[in-house]
XYZ file of C-alpha atoms in Angstrom:
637
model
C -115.191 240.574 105.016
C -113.066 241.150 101.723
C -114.802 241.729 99.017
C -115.018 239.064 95.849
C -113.365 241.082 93.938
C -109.934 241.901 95.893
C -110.239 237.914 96.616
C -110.134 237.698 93.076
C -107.344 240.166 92.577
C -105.202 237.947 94.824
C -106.262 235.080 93.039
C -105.131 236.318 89.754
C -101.484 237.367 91.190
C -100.473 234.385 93.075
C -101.599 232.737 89.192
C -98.879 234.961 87.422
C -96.096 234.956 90.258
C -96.307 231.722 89.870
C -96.405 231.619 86.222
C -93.230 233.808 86.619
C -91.306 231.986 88.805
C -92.220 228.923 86.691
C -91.089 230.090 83.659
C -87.895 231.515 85.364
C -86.714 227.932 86.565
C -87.499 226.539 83.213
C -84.773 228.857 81.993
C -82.431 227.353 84.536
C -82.464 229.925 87.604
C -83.895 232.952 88.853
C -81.693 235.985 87.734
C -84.640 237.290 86.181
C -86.076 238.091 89.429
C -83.591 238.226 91.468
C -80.849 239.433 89.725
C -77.524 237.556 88.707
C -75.238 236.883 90.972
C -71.962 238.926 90.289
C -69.026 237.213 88.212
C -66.675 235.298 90.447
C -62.684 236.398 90.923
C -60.731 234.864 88.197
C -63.556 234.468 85.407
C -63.842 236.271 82.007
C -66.733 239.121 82.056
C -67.609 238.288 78.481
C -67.622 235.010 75.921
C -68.245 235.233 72.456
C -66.935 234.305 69.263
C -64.706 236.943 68.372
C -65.363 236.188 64.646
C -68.956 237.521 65.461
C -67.761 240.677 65.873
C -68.548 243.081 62.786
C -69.307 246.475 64.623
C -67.095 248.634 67.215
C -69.358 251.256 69.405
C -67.148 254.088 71.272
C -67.546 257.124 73.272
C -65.222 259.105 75.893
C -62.971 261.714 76.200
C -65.231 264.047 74.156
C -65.050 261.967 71.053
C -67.521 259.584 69.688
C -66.368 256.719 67.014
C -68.153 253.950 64.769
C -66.167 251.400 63.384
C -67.533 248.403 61.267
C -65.499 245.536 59.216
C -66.312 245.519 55.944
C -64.569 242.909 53.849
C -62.380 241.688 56.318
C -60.600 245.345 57.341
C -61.858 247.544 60.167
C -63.689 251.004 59.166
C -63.814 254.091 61.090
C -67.510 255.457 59.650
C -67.396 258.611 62.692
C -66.394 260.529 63.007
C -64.287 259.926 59.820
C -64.341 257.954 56.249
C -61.184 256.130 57.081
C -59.019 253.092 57.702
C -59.148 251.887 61.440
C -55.811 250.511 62.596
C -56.970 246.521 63.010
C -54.456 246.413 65.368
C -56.356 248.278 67.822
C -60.079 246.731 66.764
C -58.095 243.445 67.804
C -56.892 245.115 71.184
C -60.455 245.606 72.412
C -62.251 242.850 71.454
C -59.113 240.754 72.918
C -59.299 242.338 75.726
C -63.246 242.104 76.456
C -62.384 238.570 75.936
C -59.277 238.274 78.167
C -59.743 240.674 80.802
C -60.258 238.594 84.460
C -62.289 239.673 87.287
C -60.387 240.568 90.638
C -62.698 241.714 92.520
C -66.690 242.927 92.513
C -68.009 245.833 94.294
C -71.941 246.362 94.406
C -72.782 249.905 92.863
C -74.438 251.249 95.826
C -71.042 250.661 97.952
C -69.094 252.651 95.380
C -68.865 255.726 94.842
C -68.587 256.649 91.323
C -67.542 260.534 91.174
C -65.165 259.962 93.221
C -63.382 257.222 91.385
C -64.018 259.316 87.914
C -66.475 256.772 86.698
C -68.140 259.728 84.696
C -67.977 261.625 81.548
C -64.024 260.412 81.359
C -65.244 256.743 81.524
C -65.278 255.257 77.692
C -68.390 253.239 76.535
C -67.901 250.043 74.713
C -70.208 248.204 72.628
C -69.519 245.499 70.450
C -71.946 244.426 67.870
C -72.682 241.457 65.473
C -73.438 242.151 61.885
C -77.168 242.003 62.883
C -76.842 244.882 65.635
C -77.074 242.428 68.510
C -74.782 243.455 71.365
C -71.930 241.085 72.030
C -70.495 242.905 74.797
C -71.159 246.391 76.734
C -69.776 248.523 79.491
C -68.235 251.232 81.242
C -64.271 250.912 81.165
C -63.425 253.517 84.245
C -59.856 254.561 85.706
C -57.345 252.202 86.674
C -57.587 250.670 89.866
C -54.375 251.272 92.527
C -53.727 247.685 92.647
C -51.866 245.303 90.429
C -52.841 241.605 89.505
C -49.827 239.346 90.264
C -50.318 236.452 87.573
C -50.146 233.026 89.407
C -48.428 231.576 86.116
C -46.048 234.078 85.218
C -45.429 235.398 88.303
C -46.306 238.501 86.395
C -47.931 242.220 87.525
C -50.824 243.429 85.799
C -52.886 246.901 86.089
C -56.393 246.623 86.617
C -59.122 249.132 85.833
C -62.549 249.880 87.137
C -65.407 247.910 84.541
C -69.135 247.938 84.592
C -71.406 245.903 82.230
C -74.059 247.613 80.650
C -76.307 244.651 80.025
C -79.797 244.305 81.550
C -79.807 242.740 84.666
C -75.443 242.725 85.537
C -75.060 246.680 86.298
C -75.302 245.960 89.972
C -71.612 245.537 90.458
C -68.335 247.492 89.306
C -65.574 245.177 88.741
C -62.060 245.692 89.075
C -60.230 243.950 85.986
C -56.800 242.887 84.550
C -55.346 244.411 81.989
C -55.422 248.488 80.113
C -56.422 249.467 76.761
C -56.617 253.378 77.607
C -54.156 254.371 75.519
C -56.095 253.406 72.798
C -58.593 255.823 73.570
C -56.215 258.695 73.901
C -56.590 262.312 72.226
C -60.216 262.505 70.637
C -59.514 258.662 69.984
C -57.459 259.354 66.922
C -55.122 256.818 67.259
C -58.111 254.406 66.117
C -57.324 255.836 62.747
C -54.993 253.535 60.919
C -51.596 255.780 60.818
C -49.832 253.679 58.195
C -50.698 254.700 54.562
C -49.551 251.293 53.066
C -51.902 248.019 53.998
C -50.342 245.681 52.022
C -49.221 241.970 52.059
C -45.544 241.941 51.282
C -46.034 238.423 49.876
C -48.505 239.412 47.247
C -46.488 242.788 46.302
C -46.292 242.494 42.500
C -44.197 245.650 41.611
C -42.840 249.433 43.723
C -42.732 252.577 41.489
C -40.580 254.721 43.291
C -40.133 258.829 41.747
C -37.995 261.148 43.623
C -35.021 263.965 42.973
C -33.023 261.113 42.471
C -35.305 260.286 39.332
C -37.663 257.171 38.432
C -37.386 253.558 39.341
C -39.470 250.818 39.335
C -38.524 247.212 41.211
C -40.765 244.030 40.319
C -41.198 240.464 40.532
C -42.674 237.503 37.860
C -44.570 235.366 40.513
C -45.539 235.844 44.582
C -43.352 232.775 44.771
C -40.840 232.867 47.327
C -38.163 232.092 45.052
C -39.201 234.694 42.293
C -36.416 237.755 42.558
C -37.140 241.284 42.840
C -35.453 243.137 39.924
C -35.225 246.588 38.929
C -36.450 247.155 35.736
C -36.424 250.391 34.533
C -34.059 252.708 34.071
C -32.133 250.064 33.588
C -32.468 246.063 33.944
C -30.246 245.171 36.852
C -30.306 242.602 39.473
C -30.934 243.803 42.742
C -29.179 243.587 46.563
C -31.528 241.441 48.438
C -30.559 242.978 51.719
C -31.790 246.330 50.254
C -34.939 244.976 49.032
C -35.378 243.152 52.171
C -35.281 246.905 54.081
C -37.121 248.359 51.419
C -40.297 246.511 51.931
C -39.851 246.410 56.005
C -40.184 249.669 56.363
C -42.902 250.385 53.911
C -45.285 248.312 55.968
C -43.913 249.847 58.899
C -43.975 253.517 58.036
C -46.374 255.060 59.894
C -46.829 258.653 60.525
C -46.770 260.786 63.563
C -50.333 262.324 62.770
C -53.152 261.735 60.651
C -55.399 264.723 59.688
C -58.411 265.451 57.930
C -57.999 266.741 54.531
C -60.316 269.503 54.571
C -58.257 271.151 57.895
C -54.757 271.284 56.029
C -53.466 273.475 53.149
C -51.091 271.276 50.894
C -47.698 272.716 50.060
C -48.130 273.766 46.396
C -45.300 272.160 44.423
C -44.158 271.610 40.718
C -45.004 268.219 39.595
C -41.457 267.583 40.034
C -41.118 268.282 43.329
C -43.887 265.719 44.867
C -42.425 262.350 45.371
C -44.185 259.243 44.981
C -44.428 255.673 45.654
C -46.908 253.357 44.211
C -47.285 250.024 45.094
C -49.621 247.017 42.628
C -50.423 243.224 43.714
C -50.673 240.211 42.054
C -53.828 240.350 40.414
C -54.251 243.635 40.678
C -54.861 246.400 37.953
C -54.468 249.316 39.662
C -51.859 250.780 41.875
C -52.330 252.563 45.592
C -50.217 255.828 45.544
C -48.594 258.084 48.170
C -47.812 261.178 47.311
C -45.090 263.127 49.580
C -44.675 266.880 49.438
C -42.107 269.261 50.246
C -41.247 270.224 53.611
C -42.480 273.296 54.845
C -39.275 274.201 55.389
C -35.747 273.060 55.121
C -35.441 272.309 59.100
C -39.280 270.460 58.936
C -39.629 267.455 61.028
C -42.381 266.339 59.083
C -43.518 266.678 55.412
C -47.277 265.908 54.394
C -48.559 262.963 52.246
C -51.951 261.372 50.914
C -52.530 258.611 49.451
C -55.313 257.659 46.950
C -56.832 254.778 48.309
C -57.714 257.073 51.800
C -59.094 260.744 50.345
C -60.023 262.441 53.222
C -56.546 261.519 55.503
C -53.453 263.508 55.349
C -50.501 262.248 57.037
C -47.330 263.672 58.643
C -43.939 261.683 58.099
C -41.451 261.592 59.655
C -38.545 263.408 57.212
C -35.648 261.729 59.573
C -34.832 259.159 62.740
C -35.346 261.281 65.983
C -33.430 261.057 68.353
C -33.939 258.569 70.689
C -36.660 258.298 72.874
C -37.788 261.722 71.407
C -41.423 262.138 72.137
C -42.138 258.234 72.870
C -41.292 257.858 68.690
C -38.113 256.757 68.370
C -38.872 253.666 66.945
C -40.202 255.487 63.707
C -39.713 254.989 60.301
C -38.582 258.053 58.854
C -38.474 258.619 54.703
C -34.760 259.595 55.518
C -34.272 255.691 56.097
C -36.173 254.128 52.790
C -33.380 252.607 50.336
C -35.383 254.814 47.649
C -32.811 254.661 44.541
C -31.242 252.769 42.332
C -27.810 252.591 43.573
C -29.161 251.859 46.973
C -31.472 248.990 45.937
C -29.319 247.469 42.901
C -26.571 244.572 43.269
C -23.439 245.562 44.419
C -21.503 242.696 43.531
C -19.371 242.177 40.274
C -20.960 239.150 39.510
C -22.725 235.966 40.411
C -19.985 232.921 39.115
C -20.252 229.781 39.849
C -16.946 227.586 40.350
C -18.435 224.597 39.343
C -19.224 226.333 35.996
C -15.839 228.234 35.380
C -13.216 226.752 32.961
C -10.680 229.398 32.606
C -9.259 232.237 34.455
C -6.850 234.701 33.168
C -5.429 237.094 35.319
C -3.347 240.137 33.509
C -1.428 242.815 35.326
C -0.287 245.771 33.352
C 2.964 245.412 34.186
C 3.524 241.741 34.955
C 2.634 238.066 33.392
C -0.313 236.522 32.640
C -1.805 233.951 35.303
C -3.764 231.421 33.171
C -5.943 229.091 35.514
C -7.581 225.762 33.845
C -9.151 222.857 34.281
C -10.430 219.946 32.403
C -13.636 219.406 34.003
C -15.772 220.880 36.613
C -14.880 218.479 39.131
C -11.165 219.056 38.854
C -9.389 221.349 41.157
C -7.484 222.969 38.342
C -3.991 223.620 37.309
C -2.189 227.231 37.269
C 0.422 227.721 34.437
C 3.813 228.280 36.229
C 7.202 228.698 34.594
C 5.622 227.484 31.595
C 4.354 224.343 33.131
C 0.734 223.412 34.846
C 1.014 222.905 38.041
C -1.626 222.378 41.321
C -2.759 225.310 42.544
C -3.127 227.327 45.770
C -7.098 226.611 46.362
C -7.047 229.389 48.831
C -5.933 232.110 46.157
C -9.092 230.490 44.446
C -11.274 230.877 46.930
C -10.098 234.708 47.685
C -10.408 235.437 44.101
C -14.233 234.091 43.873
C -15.152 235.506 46.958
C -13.759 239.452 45.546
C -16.434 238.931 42.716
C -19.255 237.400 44.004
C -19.311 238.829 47.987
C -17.161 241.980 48.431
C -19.738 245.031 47.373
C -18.355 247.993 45.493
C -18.200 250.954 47.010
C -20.691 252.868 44.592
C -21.850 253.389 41.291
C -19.962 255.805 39.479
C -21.695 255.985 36.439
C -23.972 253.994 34.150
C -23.009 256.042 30.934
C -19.519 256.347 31.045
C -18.167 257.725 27.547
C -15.230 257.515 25.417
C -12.882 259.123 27.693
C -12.169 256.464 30.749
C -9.310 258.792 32.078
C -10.612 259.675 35.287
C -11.649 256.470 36.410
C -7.868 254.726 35.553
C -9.643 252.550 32.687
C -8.069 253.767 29.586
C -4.846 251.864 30.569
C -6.060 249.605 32.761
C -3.977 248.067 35.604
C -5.289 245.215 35.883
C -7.716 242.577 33.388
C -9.639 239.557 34.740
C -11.696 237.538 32.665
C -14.073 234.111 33.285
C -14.390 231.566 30.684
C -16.920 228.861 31.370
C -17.512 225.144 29.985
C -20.258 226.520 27.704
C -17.843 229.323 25.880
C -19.509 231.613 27.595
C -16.745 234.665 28.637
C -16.914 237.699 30.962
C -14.301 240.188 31.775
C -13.798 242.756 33.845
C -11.077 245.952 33.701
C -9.746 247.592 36.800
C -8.397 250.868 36.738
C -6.472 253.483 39.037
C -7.438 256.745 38.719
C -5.225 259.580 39.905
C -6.413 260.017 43.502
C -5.860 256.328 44.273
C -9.231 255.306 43.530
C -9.759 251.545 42.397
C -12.990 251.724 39.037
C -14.042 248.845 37.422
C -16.035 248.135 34.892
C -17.699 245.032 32.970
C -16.158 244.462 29.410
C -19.331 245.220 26.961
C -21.060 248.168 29.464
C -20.739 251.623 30.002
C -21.082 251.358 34.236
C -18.497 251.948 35.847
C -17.982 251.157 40.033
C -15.485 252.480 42.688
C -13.431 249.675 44.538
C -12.639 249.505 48.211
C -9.072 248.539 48.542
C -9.530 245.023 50.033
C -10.926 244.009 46.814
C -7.880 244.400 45.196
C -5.721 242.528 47.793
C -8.361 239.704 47.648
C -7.026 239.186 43.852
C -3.497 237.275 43.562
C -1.521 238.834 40.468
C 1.513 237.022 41.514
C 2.812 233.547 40.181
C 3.973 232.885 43.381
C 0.826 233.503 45.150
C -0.982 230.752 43.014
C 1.357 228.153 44.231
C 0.122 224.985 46.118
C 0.043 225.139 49.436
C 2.036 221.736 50.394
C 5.612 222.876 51.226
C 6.886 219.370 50.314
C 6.578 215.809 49.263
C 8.484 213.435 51.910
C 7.297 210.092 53.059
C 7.314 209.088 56.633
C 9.132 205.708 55.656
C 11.825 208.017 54.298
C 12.731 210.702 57.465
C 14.951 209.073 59.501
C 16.387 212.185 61.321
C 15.197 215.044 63.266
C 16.773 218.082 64.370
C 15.361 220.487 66.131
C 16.261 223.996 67.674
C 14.501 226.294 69.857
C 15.845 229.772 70.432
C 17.909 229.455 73.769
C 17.464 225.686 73.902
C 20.395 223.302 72.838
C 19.572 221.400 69.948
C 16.951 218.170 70.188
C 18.200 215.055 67.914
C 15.343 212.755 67.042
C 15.385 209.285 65.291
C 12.600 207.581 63.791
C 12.302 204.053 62.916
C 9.166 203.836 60.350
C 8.934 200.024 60.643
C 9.267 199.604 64.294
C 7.403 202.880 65.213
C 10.025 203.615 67.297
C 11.777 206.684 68.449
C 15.458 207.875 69.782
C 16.322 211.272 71.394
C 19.251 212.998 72.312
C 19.747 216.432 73.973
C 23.728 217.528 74.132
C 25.110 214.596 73.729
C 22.857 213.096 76.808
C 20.287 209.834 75.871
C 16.819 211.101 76.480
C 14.852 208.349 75.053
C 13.134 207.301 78.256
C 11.674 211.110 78.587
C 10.015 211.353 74.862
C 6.687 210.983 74.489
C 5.976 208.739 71.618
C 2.936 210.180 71.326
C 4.082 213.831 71.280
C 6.842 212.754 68.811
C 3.928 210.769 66.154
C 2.092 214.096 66.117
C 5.135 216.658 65.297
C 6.326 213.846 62.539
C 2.594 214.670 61.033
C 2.803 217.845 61.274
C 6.108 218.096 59.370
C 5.000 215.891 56.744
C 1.874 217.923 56.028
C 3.116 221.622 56.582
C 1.394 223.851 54.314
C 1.767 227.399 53.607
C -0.944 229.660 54.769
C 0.628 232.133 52.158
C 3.881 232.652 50.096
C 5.234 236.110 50.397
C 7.279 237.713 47.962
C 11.345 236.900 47.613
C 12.403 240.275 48.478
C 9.874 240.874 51.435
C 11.801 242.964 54.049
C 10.051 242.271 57.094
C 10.249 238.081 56.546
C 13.779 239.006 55.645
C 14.886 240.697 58.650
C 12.771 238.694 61.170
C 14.332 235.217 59.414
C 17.801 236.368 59.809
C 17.025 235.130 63.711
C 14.896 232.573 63.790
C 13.352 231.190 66.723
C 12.945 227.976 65.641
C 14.563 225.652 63.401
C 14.408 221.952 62.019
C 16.623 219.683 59.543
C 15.187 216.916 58.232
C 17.514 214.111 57.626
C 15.994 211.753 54.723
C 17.356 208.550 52.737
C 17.034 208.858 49.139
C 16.378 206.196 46.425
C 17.708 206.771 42.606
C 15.536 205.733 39.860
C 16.508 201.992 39.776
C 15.409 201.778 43.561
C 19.412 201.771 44.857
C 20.325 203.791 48.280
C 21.578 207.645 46.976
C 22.615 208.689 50.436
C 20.755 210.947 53.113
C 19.453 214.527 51.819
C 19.042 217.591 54.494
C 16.359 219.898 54.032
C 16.345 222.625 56.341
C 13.090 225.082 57.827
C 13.648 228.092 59.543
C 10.835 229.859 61.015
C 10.359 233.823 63.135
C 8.048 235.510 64.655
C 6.867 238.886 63.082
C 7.243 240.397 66.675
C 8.499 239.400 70.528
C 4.756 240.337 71.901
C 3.283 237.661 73.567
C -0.375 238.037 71.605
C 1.839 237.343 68.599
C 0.120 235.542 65.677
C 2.121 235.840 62.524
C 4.752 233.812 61.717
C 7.521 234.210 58.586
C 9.115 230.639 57.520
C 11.912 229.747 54.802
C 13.169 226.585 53.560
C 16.357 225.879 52.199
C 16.995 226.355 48.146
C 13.623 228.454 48.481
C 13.745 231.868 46.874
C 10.546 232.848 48.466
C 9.572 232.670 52.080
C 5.907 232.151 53.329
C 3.534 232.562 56.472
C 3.050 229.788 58.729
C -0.461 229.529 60.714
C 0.050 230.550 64.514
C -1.274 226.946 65.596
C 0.855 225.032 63.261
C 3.904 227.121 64.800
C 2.697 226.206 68.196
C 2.566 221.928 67.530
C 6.127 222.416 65.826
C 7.410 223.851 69.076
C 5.735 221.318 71.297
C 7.397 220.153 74.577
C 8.459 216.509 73.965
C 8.975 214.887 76.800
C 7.012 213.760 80.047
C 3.874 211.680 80.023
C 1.094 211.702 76.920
C-alpha cells in the first residue's frame, strides 16, 4: 500500500506539471519545455529594430572589444578610448539582421573541434541601451558551400552560427553572408582609421600649414550655392575642381594603421616642420586638428599624425599612391595627392566675363593695329571696326576670344609680388594688350608678354601676379583684322543666279541653269543635254549651299600652304548672276568665281583652302560643306 504521503507527493506534481504546461500554452506553445524548434531554411536568425541597438559586445582572436553609441557615433570603450569606424558597427548589426539560414544541424551531430568552432570562433552580443540582449551567438568558420541567390542568381559564402540565447543553442546553423574580416588582427580594424569625421556639407572653413606656407579656404553659408574662397594670404577665387578633390579626399583619407599613443615615440620636429590641417563647422567654435610629422626618413612610406579630437590614436599615412594593388591598399589616399596650396586650389582662369555684360573690346598688338569691338546694347551681336568702318563680325573669333579668358587655365602662378622690373616675364614691352569694357564703365585689362625663352606671362592691369601661358591661349586670341571678319562669303539672292558652272578635277565641266520662278533646272555636260539625269532635288540643295557658304576661317593673304595648294584646285564654280543698277534697270550678268583645294591627296583629308575672285585673302572651308559642293548630281533623289 503507498503511503499518504508519496500519494500526496504525486498529487502535488501532476498539480504543477499541469500548472506548467498550462501556463506554457497560454504563452502560445511549448518551447519552454520542449525546446524551440530550429529556424527554418530561408528565415532571418534575428529581428529587431536596428535603431535599438546602443551597445556592441565582441570577443575572438585573442582580443576583446566594447563598443557603445553615444550621441549618435559608435565608441570603442576596450580595449581603447577611441572612434569605432560606424561603418563596421553597421556591418554587424546588418548582417545579424540579414544573414539567412541554409541549413540547421543539431549540436550533438556536429562536431565542433573539428570544424574550429572554438577559441577562433568570435562572440557577438548586441545590446539595447538598457543592457537587454538583442542578439547573441557564436559566428564560426565559413562553411564549404556557397548560397546561390534565387533572385540574383548570385553566390554567397556561408559560415557556421550558433545562438547563444536560452533555449535555441541546440542547433548550429549554416548562414549567408561573412563579416570576418572585420574581426581581423586583434580586431583593430573596428577602430575608426580616418582622422577626419566630418560632414562636407556643414564644413565652414580648412586651415591648411605646410612648407609651402599658410592658407586658409572658407565659405559664408552651408548653402550649396555659397563658394569656397581662399582667404588668406591672399583673397582669390578658387578652382572648383580643386576644391571639389580637396574635400574628397579628406573624408576619404584614411590611414594604413592606427596605434596607441603611449606605444609610439613622435618624431621630434621644429614647429615648422609639423604640418597641419584644421577643419571648423557651421556653428562651431572650435576647430579639429591633424597634425602630420616628418617622415622618419626621406624613403618613409608612412609619416605619423594625431589629431586632437582622438588623444590616445596615432595614425600612419600614407606619404604617396602605392603602387597598385600593393598590399590590398591601392585605393588609398595618400598626403602626396591632397591639392594642399594655393596655386593648386586657386582659380586658374583669367577671368569670369560675361558677354551679355561686355560693351567694348580692344585688342592691341605691339606691332600691329588696334581691333576695337562694340556694340550698342547687350543684345546686339556687335560690330568690329574694319578699314575704318564698323562692320559685322566673325562671332566665332568672339566666341574663341571669351572662351581663352574664362575656360583655358594658365599654366601656373608665377608670382603674386612681381616688382618693378617685368623683364623676365616679357611684360615691360608687352606684346600684346586686351582690355574689357562693360555697360556699367566698369574696365579690365590684361598685358601679355614674351619672355626670352618663349614663355607666354600675363598679368591683370592693377596687380602684381603674374601667370605663365600655354601656347593655345594665344592662338585662341585673333589679333588680325582679317580674322574678325564675318563669316558669310557673300550676299547673292537666289532670284538673281541664273548660271552654274561647275568643275571637278578630271571631270569636264557641269553647266547648270536655274529658273527662280519656275523652280526649274537645265544641265549640260560637254556640249551634251543632261537635263533628264539631274536631280532637282540634289541641284535645290547645292544652290543653298552656295548661297550660304561661310568661312570656317580666313587665313592670311600671303599664306603659303593655301597658296600653293590653290594654284590646283580640285574644284571650282562660277556663278553667273544678273545685276540691277540703282534705278532697278538690267546692268548685265556678273561672274564671281570660287576655287577650292585640298590641304593634302590623303583620303582621311579634312582641311580644305578656298579663294574667291577679287579676294586678297583666302579662307578654310568645313570638310562637310566641301563634300555637298562636290555632290553627284544626277540619278534618282
Amino acid at each position: 500500500m503507498r503511503s499518504i504521503s508519496f500519494t500526496i507527493f504525486l498529487l502535488l506534481l501532476a498539480v504543477v506539471s499541469g500548472g506548467m504546461v498550462a501556463m506554457r500554452v497560454s504563452e502560445g506553445n511549448l518551447h519552454r519545455i520542449f525546446g524551440p524548434p530550429p529556424t527554418g531554411a530561408g528565415d532571418r536568425l534575428y529581428d529587431f529594430d536596428p535603431a535599438l541597438a546602443s551597445s556592441i559586445v565582441l570577443s575572438g582572436n585573442g582580443a576583446n572589444a566594447h563598443c557603445v553609441l553615444r550621441h549618435g557615433r559608435w565608441q570603442v570603450i576596450t580595449p581603447w578610448q577611441d572612434r569605432m569606424d560606424p561603418v563596421f558597427a553597421k556591418a554587424i548589426i546588418a548582417f545579424t539582421l540579414g544573414t539567412r539560414v541554409v541549413d540547421a544541424i543539431p549540436r550533438d551531430e556536429f562536431d565542433e573541434e573539428k570544424k574550429a568552432f572554438s577559441n577562433s570562433a568570435i562572440r557577438v552580443r548586441i545590446e539595447d541601451s538598457n543592457g537587454k540582449a538583442l542578439a547573441k551567438y557564436i559566428l564560426g568558420p565559413l562553411t564549404a558551400v556557397t548560397h546561390l541567390d534565387p533572385e540574383t542568381g548570385e553566390e554567397h559564402p556561408t559560415v557556421f552560427l550558433r545562438p547563444r540565447e536560452s533555449g535555441r543553442n541546440d542547433y548550429v546553423y549554416a548562414c549567408t553572408g561573412d563579416i570576418h574580416p572585420i574581426f581581423k588582427d586583434g580586431l583593430r580594424y573596428l577602430r575608426d582609421h580616418r582622422p577626419f569625421y566630418f560632414d562636407p556639407r556643414l564644413l565652414q572653413s580648412i586651415r591648411i600649414r605646410n612648407a609651402e606656407g599658410g592658407l586658409t579656404l572658407s565659405r559664408q553659408s552651408p548653402d550649396s550655392t555659397s563658394p569656397w574662397r581662399i582667404t588668406k594670404p591672399l583673397e582669390l577665387g578658387t578652382d572648383r575642381a580643386a576644391v571639389r578633390q580637396l574635400l574628397e579626399n579628406l573624408y576619404l583619407l584614411r590611414a594604413k594603421n592606427v596605434l596607441n599613443r603611449a606605444e609610439v615615440t613622435l618624431p621630434s620636429a621644429g614647429e615648422g616642420d609639423v604640418e597641419s590641417i584644421a577643419l571648423r563647422h557651421f556653428g562651431e567654435t572650435g576647430e579639429r586638428t591633424l597634425q602630420i610629422f616628418p617622415p622618419a626618413t626621406p624613403e618613409a612610406e608612412t609619416q605619423y599624425a594625431i589629431v586632437d579630437d582622438r588623444p590616445d590614436a596615432v595614425f600612419e599615412l600614407l606619404r604617396r599612391p602605392l603602387a597598385a594593388g600593393a598590399n590590398g591598399q591601392d585605393d588609398m589616399v595618400s598626403l602626396a595627392v591632397l591639392p594642399d596650396t594655393v596655386n593648386q586650389l586657386r582659380d586658374k582662369t583669367l577671368a569670369h566675363i560675361l558677354i551679355t555684360a561686355v560693351k567694348t573690346i580692344r585688342i592691341l598688338p605691339s606691332t600691329g593695329t588696334e581691333i576695337f569691338i562694340g556694340r550698342e546694347t547687350p543684345r546686339d551681336g556687335g560690330l568690329v571696326r574694319l578699314n575704318g568702318e564698323m562692320q559685322p563680325l566673325n562671332p566665332y573669333a568672339l566666341q574663341n576670344l571669351i572662351k581663352a579668358f574664362t575656360q583655358i587655365p594658365v599654366t601656373a602662378f608665377v608670382t603674386d609680388a612681381a616688382g618693378d622690373d617685368l623683364s623676365p616675364y616679357g611684360l615691360d614691352r608687352p606684346a600684346l594688350t586686351v582690355s574689357f569694357a562693360s555697360f556699367g564703365d566698369e574696365e579690365i585689362a590684361f598685358l601679355f608678354g614674351l619672355s626670352r625663352d618663349g614663355t607666354w606671362h600675363v598679368m591683370r592691369g592693377g596687380t602684381t601676379t603674374v601667370a605663365k601661358l600655354d601656347d593655345q591661349f594665344i592662338r585662341e586670341i585673333a589679333v588680325k583684322p582679317w580674322q574678325w571678319r564675318q563669316t558669310a562669303l557673300w550676299s547673292i539672292a537666289a532670284v538673281d543666279l541664273k548660271t552654274i558652272e561647275r568643275t571637278i578635277e578630271g571631270q569636264p565641266t557641269l553647266a547648270l541653269t536655274h529658273d527662280f520662278l519656275s523652280e526649274s533646272w537645265s544641265a549640260s555636260e560637254n556640249g551634251q543635254d543632261r537635263s533628264s539625269e539631274l536631280s532637282t532635288a540634289r541641284a535645290n540643295r547645292l544652290l543653298a549651299v552656295l548661297l550660304d557658304l561661310n568661312v570656317q576661317e580666313w587665313l592670311a593673304a600671303d599664306d603659303s600652304q593655301a597658296a600653293a595648294a590653290l594654284a590646283n584646285p580640285a574644284l571650282r564654280f562660277s556663278l553667273g548672276i544678273d545685276v540691277v543698277d540703282d534705278e532697278g534697270e538690267d546692268a548685265g550678268r556678273q561672274w564671281r568665281h570660287l576655287a577650292i583645294a585640298p590641304a593634302s591627296d590623303s583620303p582621311a583629308n579634312r582641311l580644305f583652302y578656298a579663294r574667291i575672285d577679287g579676294e586678297p585673302h583666302p579662307f578654310l572651308l568645313g570638310h562637310g560643306t566641301v563634300y555637298q559642293l562636290a555632290v553627284d548630281l544626277f540619278g534618282d533623289d
